[in-house]
Amino acid sequence: QVQLVESGGDSVQAGDSLRLSCKVSGDFYKLGVLGWYRQAPGQERELVADVAPFGRRNFGGHVRGRFTISRDELKKTTELQMNNLGPEDTGVYYCQAHIALWTNINEFVWYWGQGTQVTVSS
């Protein structure tokens, strides 16, 4: 059974930094793209950043230059470093993983974590 567990969410002041972590566990064939999404109250979930196995990265326009994303293949983790946070960064941050299971190694399936709350006060 695949599980994604996020950690690191907190309540901070504008200008502060936070680091979110996501651990992927379970028995699977391959780990593909890892990403972070944010959902603010009353809004749709949107991409914050993702990183592919060979390092290609994508960032949402609202975080470019402030956030970085990394991954550790051995530990099966991804981290989101968030700097110079503002109230607009408030929301629940979800980890997403693209995973191929042993039952079908040619098909990747998206998995989600439960989310971690980030609140930024002005």
Coordinates of C-alpha atoms in Angstrom, one line a residue:
Q1 CA 0.0 0.0 0.0
V2 CA 1.4 3.4 -1.0
Q3 CA 1.4 6.2 1.5
L4 CA 2.5 9.8 1.3
V5 CA 3.0 11.6 4.6
E6 CA 3.7 15.4 4.7
S7 CA 5.2 17.3 7.6
G8 CA 6.5 20.8 8.3
G9 CA 3.3 22.9 8.1
D10 CA 3.1 25.7 10.6
S11 CA 1.8 29.2 11.4
V12 CA 4.4 31.9 10.6
Q13 CA 4.8 35.6 10.0
A14 CA 5.2 37.2 6.6
G15 CA 8.8 37.1 5.5
D16 CA 9.5 33.8 7.3
S17 CA 10.6 30.5 5.8
L18 CA 9.3 27.0 6.1
R19 CA 10.5 23.6 4.8
L20 CA 7.9 21.0 4.0
S21 CA 8.8 17.3 3.7
C22 CA 7.0 14.4 2.1
K23 CA 7.9 10.7 2.6
V24 CA 6.6 8.1 0.2
S25 CA 6.4 4.6 1.5
G26 CA 5.1 1.2 0.3
D27 CA 6.1 -1.4 -2.2
F28 CA 6.1 -0.1 -5.8
Y29 CA 8.0 -0.5 -9.0
K30 CA 9.0 3.1 -9.8
L31 CA 8.7 6.6 -8.4
G32 CA 8.1 9.3 -11.1
V33 CA 7.3 13.0 -10.7
L34 CA 7.0 14.3 -7.1
G35 CA 5.1 17.5 -6.5
W36 CA 3.5 20.0 -4.1
Y37 CA 0.1 21.5 -4.6
R38 CA -1.6 24.2 -2.5
Q39 CA -5.3 24.7 -1.9
A40 CA -6.4 27.9 -0.3
P41 CA -9.9 28.2 1.2
G42 CA -12.6 28.3 -1.4
Q43 CA -10.1 27.8 -4.3
E44 CA -9.0 25.0 -6.5
R45 CA -5.8 23.0 -5.8
E46 CA -2.9 24.5 -7.8
L47 CA 0.6 23.5 -8.6
V48 CA 3.3 24.9 -6.4
A49 CA 6.3 22.9 -7.7
D50 CA 7.2 19.5 -9.0
V51 CA 10.4 17.6 -9.8
A52 CA 11.0 14.7 -12.1
P53 CA 13.4 11.8 -11.5
F54 CA 16.2 13.4 -13.5
G55 CA 15.8 16.9 -12.1
R56 CA 13.4 18.8 -14.4
R57 CA 11.5 21.2 -12.2
N58 CA 8.3 23.2 -12.7
F59 CA 7.1 26.0 -10.5
G60 CA 3.8 27.9 -10.2
G61 CA 4.2 31.5 -11.3
H62 CA 3.4 32.8 -7.8
V63 CA 6.4 31.1 -6.2
R64 CA 9.1 31.3 -8.8
G65 CA 12.3 32.6 -7.2
R66 CA 11.1 32.1 -3.6
F67 CA 10.6 28.3 -3.4
T68 CA 12.8 25.4 -4.2
I69 CA 12.0 21.7 -4.5
S70 CA 14.3 18.7 -4.1
R71 CA 14.0 15.0 -4.0
D72 CA 16.0 12.1 -2.5
E73 CA 15.7 8.9 -4.5
L74 CA 17.1 6.7 -1.8
K75 CA 14.9 8.1 1.0
K76 CA 11.9 8.5 -1.4
T77 CA 11.3 12.0 -0.1
T78 CA 10.7 15.4 -1.5
E79 CA 11.2 18.7 0.2
L80 CA 9.8 22.2 -0.5
Q81 CA 11.8 25.1 0.8
M82 CA 9.6 28.2 1.0
N83 CA 11.3 31.5 1.6
N84 CA 9.9 35.0 2.0
L85 CA 6.4 33.7 2.7
G86 CA 3.4 36.0 2.4
P87 CA -0.3 35.7 3.3
E88 CA -1.0 34.7 -0.2
D89 CA 0.9 31.4 0.4
T90 CA -1.6 30.4 3.1
G91 CA -3.3 27.1 2.4
V92 CA -3.1 23.3 2.7
Y93 CA -0.1 21.9 1.0
Y94 CA -0.5 18.5 -0.6
C95 CA 2.3 16.1 -1.7
Q96 CA 1.7 14.3 -4.9
A97 CA 3.6 11.3 -6.3
H98 CA 3.5 9.6 -9.7
I99 CA 4.0 5.9 -9.1
A100 CA 4.1 2.7 -11.1
L101 CA 3.0 -0.4 -9.2
W102 CA 4.3 -3.9 -9.6
T103 CA 0.9 -5.0 -10.8
N104 CA 1.4 -2.8 -13.9
I105 CA 4.8 -1.3 -14.4
N106 CA 3.8 0.5 -17.6
E107 CA 1.2 2.6 -16.0
F108 CA 1.8 5.5 -13.5
V109 CA -0.8 6.4 -11.0
W110 CA -1.2 9.7 -9.0
Y111 CA -1.2 9.5 -5.2
W112 CA -1.9 12.2 -2.7
G113 CA -0.9 12.9 0.9
Q114 CA -3.4 14.1 3.5
G115 CA -2.0 17.7 3.4
T116 CA -0.2 20.0 5.9
Q117 CA -1.5 23.4 6.8
V118 CA 0.6 26.5 6.2
T119 CA -0.7 29.8 7.6
V120 CA 1.1 33.1 7.0
S121 CA 0.1 36.2 8.9
S122 CA 0.9 39.7 7.8

